[in-house]
CSV table of C-alpha atoms in Angstrom, one decimal:
chain,number,residue,atom,x,y,z
G,1,UNK,CA,92.8,100.9,115.2
G,2,UNK,CA,94.0,100.5,111.5
G,3,UNK,CA,96.3,97.8,111.1
G,4,UNK,CA,97.6,95.7,108.1
G,5,UNK,CA,98.9,92.3,108.1
G,6,UNK,CA,102.6,91.0,106.6
G,7,UNK,CA,103.8,87.7,105.2
G,8,UNK,CA,107.1,86.5,105.3
G,9,UNK,CA,108.0,83.2,103.2
G,10,UNK,CA,111.6,84.1,101.8
G,11,UNK,CA,113.5,80.6,103.3
G,12,UNK,CA,113.1,78.9,106.6
G,13,UNK,CA,110.7,80.9,108.2
G,14,UNK,CA,106.7,81.2,107.3
G,15,UNK,CA,105.5,84.5,109.6
G,16,UNK,CA,102.4,86.4,109.8
G,17,UNK,CA,102.9,89.9,111.4
G,18,UNK,CA,100.2,92.5,112.3
G,19,UNK,CA,101.3,96.4,112.5
G,20,UNK,CA,99.3,99.6,113.0
G,21,UNK,CA,99.1,102.4,110.8
G,22,UNK,CA,100.3,104.8,113.9
G,23,UNK,CA,103.2,102.1,114.3
G,24,UNK,CA,102.4,101.6,117.9
G,25,UNK,CA,101.4,98.3,117.4
G,26,UNK,CA,103.2,95.0,116.2
G,27,UNK,CA,102.9,91.4,116.8
G,28,UNK,CA,104.4,88.9,114.8
G,29,UNK,CA,103.2,84.6,114.7
G,30,UNK,CA,105.6,82.3,112.8
G,31,UNK,CA,106.7,78.8,112.5
G,32,UNK,CA,110.5,78.0,111.2
G,33,UNK,CA,111.6,74.7,109.0
G,34,UNK,CA,113.9,72.6,110.6
G,35,UNK,CA,115.3,70.3,108.5
G,36,UNK,CA,116.6,66.8,109.7
G,37,UNK,CA,120.1,67.1,108.3
G,38,UNK,CA,121.9,69.1,106.0
G,39,UNK,CA,120.6,72.5,104.6
G,40,UNK,CA,117.3,74.3,103.6
G,41,UNK,CA,115.6,72.3,100.6
G,42,UNK,CA,113.5,74.9,98.6
G,43,UNK,CA,110.3,72.5,98.0
G,44,UNK,CA,110.6,71.0,101.6
G,45,UNK,CA,110.3,74.3,103.0
G,46,UNK,CA,107.5,75.2,100.9
G,47,UNK,CA,105.6,72.4,101.8
G,48,UNK,CA,106.2,73.2,105.7
G,49,UNK,CA,105.2,77.0,104.9
G,50,UNK,CA,101.5,75.6,103.2
G,51,UNK,CA,101.1,73.3,106.2
G,52,UNK,CA,101.3,75.9,109.0
G,53,UNK,CA,100.0,78.8,106.8
G,54,UNK,CA,96.1,78.2,107.3
G,55,UNK,CA,96.5,77.8,111.3
G,56,UNK,CA,98.8,81.2,111.7
G,57,UNK,CA,96.5,83.2,109.7
G,58,UNK,CA,93.9,82.1,111.8
G,59,UNK,CA,96.2,83.0,114.8
G,60,UNK,CA,96.2,86.4,113.4
G,61,UNK,CA,92.7,87.0,112.5
G,62,UNK,CA,91.3,85.7,115.9
G,63,UNK,CA,93.5,88.8,117.7
G,64,UNK,CA,92.1,91.5,115.0
G,65,UNK,CA,88.5,90.3,116.0
G,66,UNK,CA,89.2,90.0,119.6
G,67,UNK,CA,91.2,93.4,119.8
G,68,UNK,CA,88.5,95.1,117.1
G,69,UNK,CA,91.4,95.9,115.0
G,70,UNK,CA,90.1,97.3,111.5
G,71,UNK,CA,92.5,95.6,108.3
G,72,UNK,CA,92.9,97.9,105.5
G,73,UNK,CA,96.2,96.4,103.6
G,74,UNK,CA,98.0,93.0,103.0
G,75,UNK,CA,101.9,93.0,102.3
G,76,UNK,CA,104.0,90.1,101.4
G,77,UNK,CA,107.9,89.1,100.7
G,78,UNK,CA,108.0,89.6,97.3
G,79,UNK,CA,111.7,88.8,97.5
G,80,UNK,CA,114.7,88.0,97.5
G,81,UNK,CA,114.5,84.6,98.3
G,82,UNK,CA,113.6,80.7,97.5
G,83,UNK,CA,111.3,80.5,94.3
G,84,UNK,CA,109.2,78.0,95.9
G,85,UNK,CA,108.7,79.5,99.2
G,86,UNK,CA,108.1,83.0,98.4
G,87,UNK,CA,105.0,81.7,96.5
G,88,UNK,CA,103.4,80.1,99.2
G,89,UNK,CA,103.6,83.2,100.8
G,90,UNK,CA,102.8,85.6,97.8
G,91,UNK,CA,99.6,83.5,97.1
G,92,UNK,CA,98.3,83.1,100.6
G,93,UNK,CA,98.6,87.0,100.2
G,94,UNK,CA,96.9,87.5,97.1
G,95,UNK,CA,94.0,85.0,98.3
G,96,UNK,CA,93.2,87.2,101.4
G,97,UNK,CA,93.4,90.6,99.6
G,98,UNK,CA,91.3,89.3,96.9
G,99,UNK,CA,88.7,87.8,99.3
G,100,UNK,CA,88.5,90.8,101.3
G,101,UNK,CA,89.0,93.4,98.5
G,102,UNK,CA,92.3,95.0,100.3
G,103,UNK,CA,95.4,96.5,98.6
G,104,UNK,CA,98.2,94.0,98.3
G,105,UNK,CA,102.1,95.2,98.4
G,106,UNK,CA,104.8,93.3,97.3
G,107,UNK,CA,107.6,94.1,99.9
G,108,UNK,CA,111.5,93.4,99.9
G,109,UNK,CA,112.7,90.9,102.6
G,110,UNK,CA,116.1,93.4,103.0
G,111,UNK,CA,114.0,96.6,103.3
G,112,UNK,CA,111.9,95.2,105.6
G,113,UNK,CA,114.9,93.6,107.7
G,114,UNK,CA,116.3,97.6,107.3
G,115,UNK,CA,113.3,99.3,108.2
G,116,UNK,CA,112.0,97.1,111.5
G,117,UNK,CA,115.6,97.6,112.6
G,118,UNK,CA,115.1,101.4,112.3
G,119,UNK,CA,111.5,101.2,113.6
G,120,UNK,CA,113.0,99.3,116.9
G,121,UNK,CA,116.0,101.5,117.7
G,122,UNK,CA,114.6,104.8,116.7
G,123,UNK,CA,117.6,105.0,114.5
G,124,UNK,CA,116.9,107.7,111.8
G,125,UNK,CA,119.8,107.6,109.3
G,126,UNK,CA,121.9,104.8,109.5
G,127,UNK,CA,124.4,103.3,107.9
G,128,UNK,CA,123.6,99.6,107.8
G,129,UNK,CA,125.3,96.4,107.8
G,130,UNK,CA,122.8,94.0,106.6
G,131,UNK,CA,124.2,90.2,107.6
G,132,UNK,CA,121.8,87.5,106.9
G,133,UNK,CA,121.9,84.2,104.7
G,134,UNK,CA,120.6,86.1,101.9
G,135,UNK,CA,122.3,89.3,102.5
G,136,UNK,CA,125.7,90.7,103.0
G,137,UNK,CA,125.8,94.5,102.1
G,138,UNK,CA,127.0,97.9,103.3
G,139,UNK,CA,123.7,100.4,102.4
G,140,UNK,CA,122.0,103.6,103.4
G,141,UNK,CA,119.0,105.5,102.0
G,142,UNK,CA,119.8,108.1,99.5
G,143,UNK,CA,117.5,109.8,97.3
G,144,UNK,CA,114.5,106.9,97.4
G,145,UNK,CA,116.9,104.4,97.1
G,146,UNK,CA,118.9,101.8,99.6
G,147,UNK,CA,122.4,102.5,97.7
G,148,UNK,CA,125.2,99.5,98.2
G,149,UNK,CA,128.6,100.9,99.6
G,150,UNK,CA,129.9,97.0,99.5
G,151,UNK,CA,128.5,93.5,99.8
G,152,UNK,CA,129.5,89.9,99.6
G,153,UNK,CA,131.2,89.1,95.8
G,154,UNK,CA,130.0,85.2,96.4
G,155,UNK,CA,128.0,83.6,99.5
G,156,UNK,CA,126.7,86.0,102.4
G,157,UNK,CA,128.3,85.5,106.0
G,158,UNK,CA,124.7,83.6,106.9
G,159,UNK,CA,125.5,81.1,104.7
G,160,UNK,CA,129.5,80.8,105.3
G,161,UNK,CA,128.3,80.1,109.2
G,162,UNK,CA,125.5,78.0,107.8
G,163,UNK,CA,127.4,75.5,105.1
G,164,UNK,CA,130.4,75.2,107.5
G,165,UNK,CA,128.2,74.3,110.2
G,166,UNK,CA,126.4,71.8,108.0
G,167,UNK,CA,129.6,70.4,107.0
G,168,UNK,CA,130.8,69.6,110.5
G,169,UNK,CA,126.6,68.2,111.2
G,170,UNK,CA,124.5,70.5,112.2
G,171,UNK,CA,121.4,71.4,110.4
G,172,UNK,CA,120.7,75.1,109.3
G,173,UNK,CA,120.3,77.5,110.6
G,174,UNK,CA,123.1,76.6,112.8
G,175,UNK,CA,124.7,80.3,113.6
G,176,UNK,CA,123.9,80.3,117.3
G,177,UNK,CA,125.3,77.1,117.6
G,178,UNK,CA,128.4,78.8,115.8
G,179,UNK,CA,128.9,81.2,118.5
G,180,UNK,CA,128.7,79.0,121.3
G,181,UNK,CA,131.6,76.4,120.3
G,182,UNK,CA,133.7,79.8,119.3
G,183,UNK,CA,133.3,80.7,122.7
G,184,UNK,CA,134.9,77.9,124.0
G,185,UNK,CA,138.0,78.5,122.5
G,186,UNK,CA,141.1,80.6,122.8
G,187,UNK,CA,143.6,80.0,119.6
G,188,UNK,CA,142.9,80.9,116.3
G,189,UNK,CA,143.8,79.1,112.7
G,190,UNK,CA,144.9,81.3,109.5
G,191,UNK,CA,142.0,81.7,106.9
G,192,UNK,CA,141.6,83.6,104.2
G,193,UNK,CA,141.3,87.5,104.5
G,194,UNK,CA,139.7,88.8,100.9
G,195,UNK,CA,138.6,92.4,101.3
G,196,UNK,CA,138.5,94.5,97.7
G,197,UNK,CA,137.6,97.9,98.4
G,198,UNK,CA,134.4,97.6,100.3
G,199,UNK,CA,133.6,94.1,98.7
G,200,UNK,CA,134.3,90.6,100.3
G,201,UNK,CA,134.9,87.3,99.3
G,202,UNK,CA,133.6,84.5,102.0
G,203,UNK,CA,133.9,81.1,99.6
G,204,UNK,CA,137.7,81.2,100.8
G,205,UNK,CA,137.0,80.9,104.6
G,206,UNK,CA,134.6,78.1,103.8
G,207,UNK,CA,137.2,75.8,101.7
G,208,UNK,CA,140.0,76.5,104.4
G,209,UNK,CA,137.3,75.7,107.1
G,210,UNK,CA,136.3,72.5,105.8
G,211,UNK,CA,139.8,71.6,105.0
G,212,UNK,CA,141.1,72.2,108.5
G,213,UNK,CA,137.9,70.1,109.6
G,214,UNK,CA,139.1,66.9,107.9
G,215,UNK,CA,142.4,67.4,109.5
G,216,UNK,CA,140.9,67.0,113.1
G,217,UNK,CA,141.3,70.8,114.4
G,218,UNK,CA,138.7,70.9,116.7
G,219,UNK,CA,135.9,72.6,115.7
G,220,UNK,CA,135.4,75.1,118.7
G,221,UNK,CA,138.8,76.8,117.4
G,222,UNK,CA,137.7,76.6,113.8
G,223,UNK,CA,134.4,78.4,114.5
G,224,UNK,CA,136.3,80.9,116.4
G,225,UNK,CA,138.9,81.6,113.6
G,226,UNK,CA,135.8,81.7,111.1
G,227,UNK,CA,133.7,84.8,113.0
G,228,UNK,CA,137.0,86.2,114.1
G,229,UNK,CA,138.1,86.5,110.0
G,230,UNK,CA,134.9,87.1,108.6
G,231,UNK,CA,133.7,89.6,111.4
G,232,UNK,CA,137.3,91.4,111.0
G,233,UNK,CA,136.3,91.6,107.1
G,234,UNK,CA,132.9,93.3,108.0
G,235,UNK,CA,134.1,95.5,110.5
G,236,UNK,CA,136.7,96.9,108.2
G,237,UNK,CA,134.3,97.4,105.0
G,238,UNK,CA,132.0,98.9,107.9
G,239,UNK,CA,134.2,101.6,108.9
G,240,UNK,CA,135.3,102.0,104.8
G,241,UNK,CA,131.8,103.0,104.5
G,242,UNK,CA,131.1,104.7,107.1
G,243,UNK,CA,134.3,107.4,106.9
G,244,UNK,CA,133.2,108.0,103.3
G,245,UNK,CA,129.6,108.5,103.8
G,246,UNK,CA,129.9,110.2,107.6
G,247,UNK,CA,126.9,108.9,109.1
G,248,UNK,CA,126.9,109.0,112.7
G,249,UNK,CA,124.5,106.0,113.1
G,250,UNK,CA,125.3,102.4,112.3
G,251,UNK,CA,122.6,100.0,112.6
G,252,UNK,CA,123.1,96.1,112.3
G,253,UNK,CA,120.2,94.3,111.2
G,254,UNK,CA,119.4,90.4,110.1
G,255,UNK,CA,119.8,87.7,111.5
G,256,UNK,CA,123.7,87.6,112.2
G,257,UNK,CA,123.5,90.5,114.0
G,258,UNK,CA,122.6,89.1,116.8
G,259,UNK,CA,126.1,87.6,117.3
G,260,UNK,CA,127.4,89.1,120.5
G,261,UNK,CA,130.7,89.0,119.0
G,262,UNK,CA,130.1,91.0,115.6
G,263,UNK,CA,128.3,93.3,117.8
G,264,UNK,CA,131.5,93.6,119.9
G,265,UNK,CA,133.4,94.5,116.8
G,266,UNK,CA,131.4,97.1,115.0
G,267,UNK,CA,130.9,99.1,118.2
G,268,UNK,CA,134.4,99.7,118.1
G,269,UNK,CA,134.4,100.7,114.8
G,270,UNK,CA,131.2,103.1,115.7
G,271,UNK,CA,133.1,104.7,118.7
G,272,UNK,CA,136.0,105.6,116.3
G,273,UNK,CA,134.3,107.7,114.1
G,274,UNK,CA,131.7,109.0,117.2
G,275,UNK,CA,128.3,107.2,115.9
G,276,UNK,CA,125.9,105.6,117.7
G,277,UNK,CA,125.8,102.0,117.2
G,278,UNK,CA,122.2,100.7,116.9
G,279,UNK,CA,121.1,96.8,117.4
G,280,UNK,CA,117.4,95.6,117.6
G,281,UNK,CA,116.4,93.5,120.6
G,282,UNK,CA,114.8,91.5,119.0
G,283,UNK,CA,113.3,90.2,115.2
G,284,UNK,CA,116.8,90.1,113.7
G,285,UNK,CA,116.1,87.1,112.2
G,286,UNK,CA,113.1,86.7,109.4
G,287,UNK,CA,109.8,87.5,110.5
G,288,UNK,CA,106.5,88.8,109.7
G,289,UNK,CA,106.4,92.0,112.0
G,290,UNK,CA,109.0,93.3,109.7
G,291,UNK,CA,106.8,92.6,106.7
G,292,UNK,CA,103.7,94.1,108.3
G,293,UNK,CA,106.0,97.4,109.2
G,294,UNK,CA,107.5,97.7,105.9
G,295,UNK,CA,103.6,97.5,104.8
G,296,UNK,CA,102.5,100.1,107.0
G,297,UNK,CA,105.2,102.3,104.7
G,298,UNK,CA,104.3,101.3,101.6
G,299,UNK,CA,100.7,102.0,102.2
G,300,UNK,CA,101.2,105.4,103.7
G,301,UNK,CA,103.6,105.9,100.5
G,302,UNK,CA,103.3,103.6,97.3
G,303,UNK,CA,100.8,102.7,95.1
G,304,UNK,CA,99.3,98.8,95.7
G,305,UNK,CA,100.3,95.8,93.4
G,306,UNK,CA,97.7,94.3,90.5
G,307,UNK,CA,97.1,90.9,91.8
G,308,UNK,CA,97.8,89.6,88.3
G,309,UNK,CA,101.4,91.8,88.7
G,310,UNK,CA,102.5,90.3,91.9
G,311,UNK,CA,104.5,87.6,90.7
G,312,UNK,CA,107.6,87.1,93.2
G,313,UNK,CA,111.2,88.3,92.2
G,314,UNK,CA,114.0,86.0,94.0
G,315,UNK,CA,117.0,87.3,92.8
G,316,UNK,CA,115.4,91.1,93.8
G,317,UNK,CA,118.3,93.6,94.4
G,318,UNK,CA,118.0,96.4,97.2
G,319,UNK,CA,119.2,98.9,95.4
G,320,UNK,CA,116.5,98.3,92.2
G,321,UNK,CA,113.6,99.2,94.6
G,322,UNK,CA,112.1,102.9,94.7
G,323,UNK,CA,111.5,103.9,98.4
G,324,UNK,CA,109.0,106.8,98.3
G,325,UNK,CA,109.2,107.7,101.8
G,326,UNK,CA,113.2,107.8,101.4
C-alpha cells in the first residue's frame, strides 16, 4: 500500500499523519503544547514541537515498516500559522524528503481542515463554515479555488473564546471549558452583534465580555452569552451564503466545530434551506491526518515543491491557493 506522511505544526499542535493513496487508511499521532498560563507563545510552542518531532516521526516510521507500507510523498502545513512553529514542521518535512528522495508538498492548513472534513463525512460539494483559532470564514470550492463568501474582520471565533477565557484565568485552548460553563447558565447579558453583509466582527464581544467579568457577572452567564451572540452571527452569515450559493450541503470544520451548541444552531439553518449538515466525528482540531490526506490530493493532482522554494507562508489566504482537484 502506497502512503504519504503529513506534518502539522501551525500553532499549539505538532502532528504527524499517514494517509494511503486509495484513501482507505488514515492515522494520526500528535502532541499538543499546553502553556502553563496565558496564550500560545510562538517561541515556546516551536521549542515544544522541536522536542516531540523525533518521537512522533519514529512512531510513524515504525508503523509504516510494521504494516509494510510504501512511503511515496511528504506534506507539511505551509501556512497560515505562527512562523516559528511552521518552520519546525517544514524543516522536518524537508529533511525527510531530501534524505529519502521523495516529493515534497506544502499544504494550506485551512484547506486541509476542509478536505479531511469532506473525506470523513462524505460531503461532495458543500458550503463550508471554517471555524478555528486561525480561521473564521464561509467558503466553497468554485473553479479550482476556495472562494470566500464571508469572514471575520478582526479576530477569529476561536481566538475570541480563548482570549476571553485567558482573561478569566484559563490557559488556551479553552473552548471545551467555555462550552461546559455555558451549559450551566440560563441567563444572558447583552453583547455587541456586528454583522456586515456576510462579514463579522468579534472584537466588540471580547471587550464587553471582559467588562462583565470585571463587574462580577458569573462566568457561566458570560460564556453562554458569548456563545449565543457569536454563534448567532455565524448562523446569520452562513444562512445568507447558503441562500446565495444554493448549496445543498453545509459542512462545519475546524476546532470550534466540536461545539454542540454551534452544531445545533446551524442544523436549523441547514433545515430551513433543505440542506444536509455535515460535521466530522473526529479530527476537528489541528492534526497530522488532515495534512496527510490533503497531501494525497496534492500528490495525485499537483506538482511537488522544490526544497529550496519550500518557505513557509504565515499569512497565506485560502483564496490565494490554486486547487487542481477542484
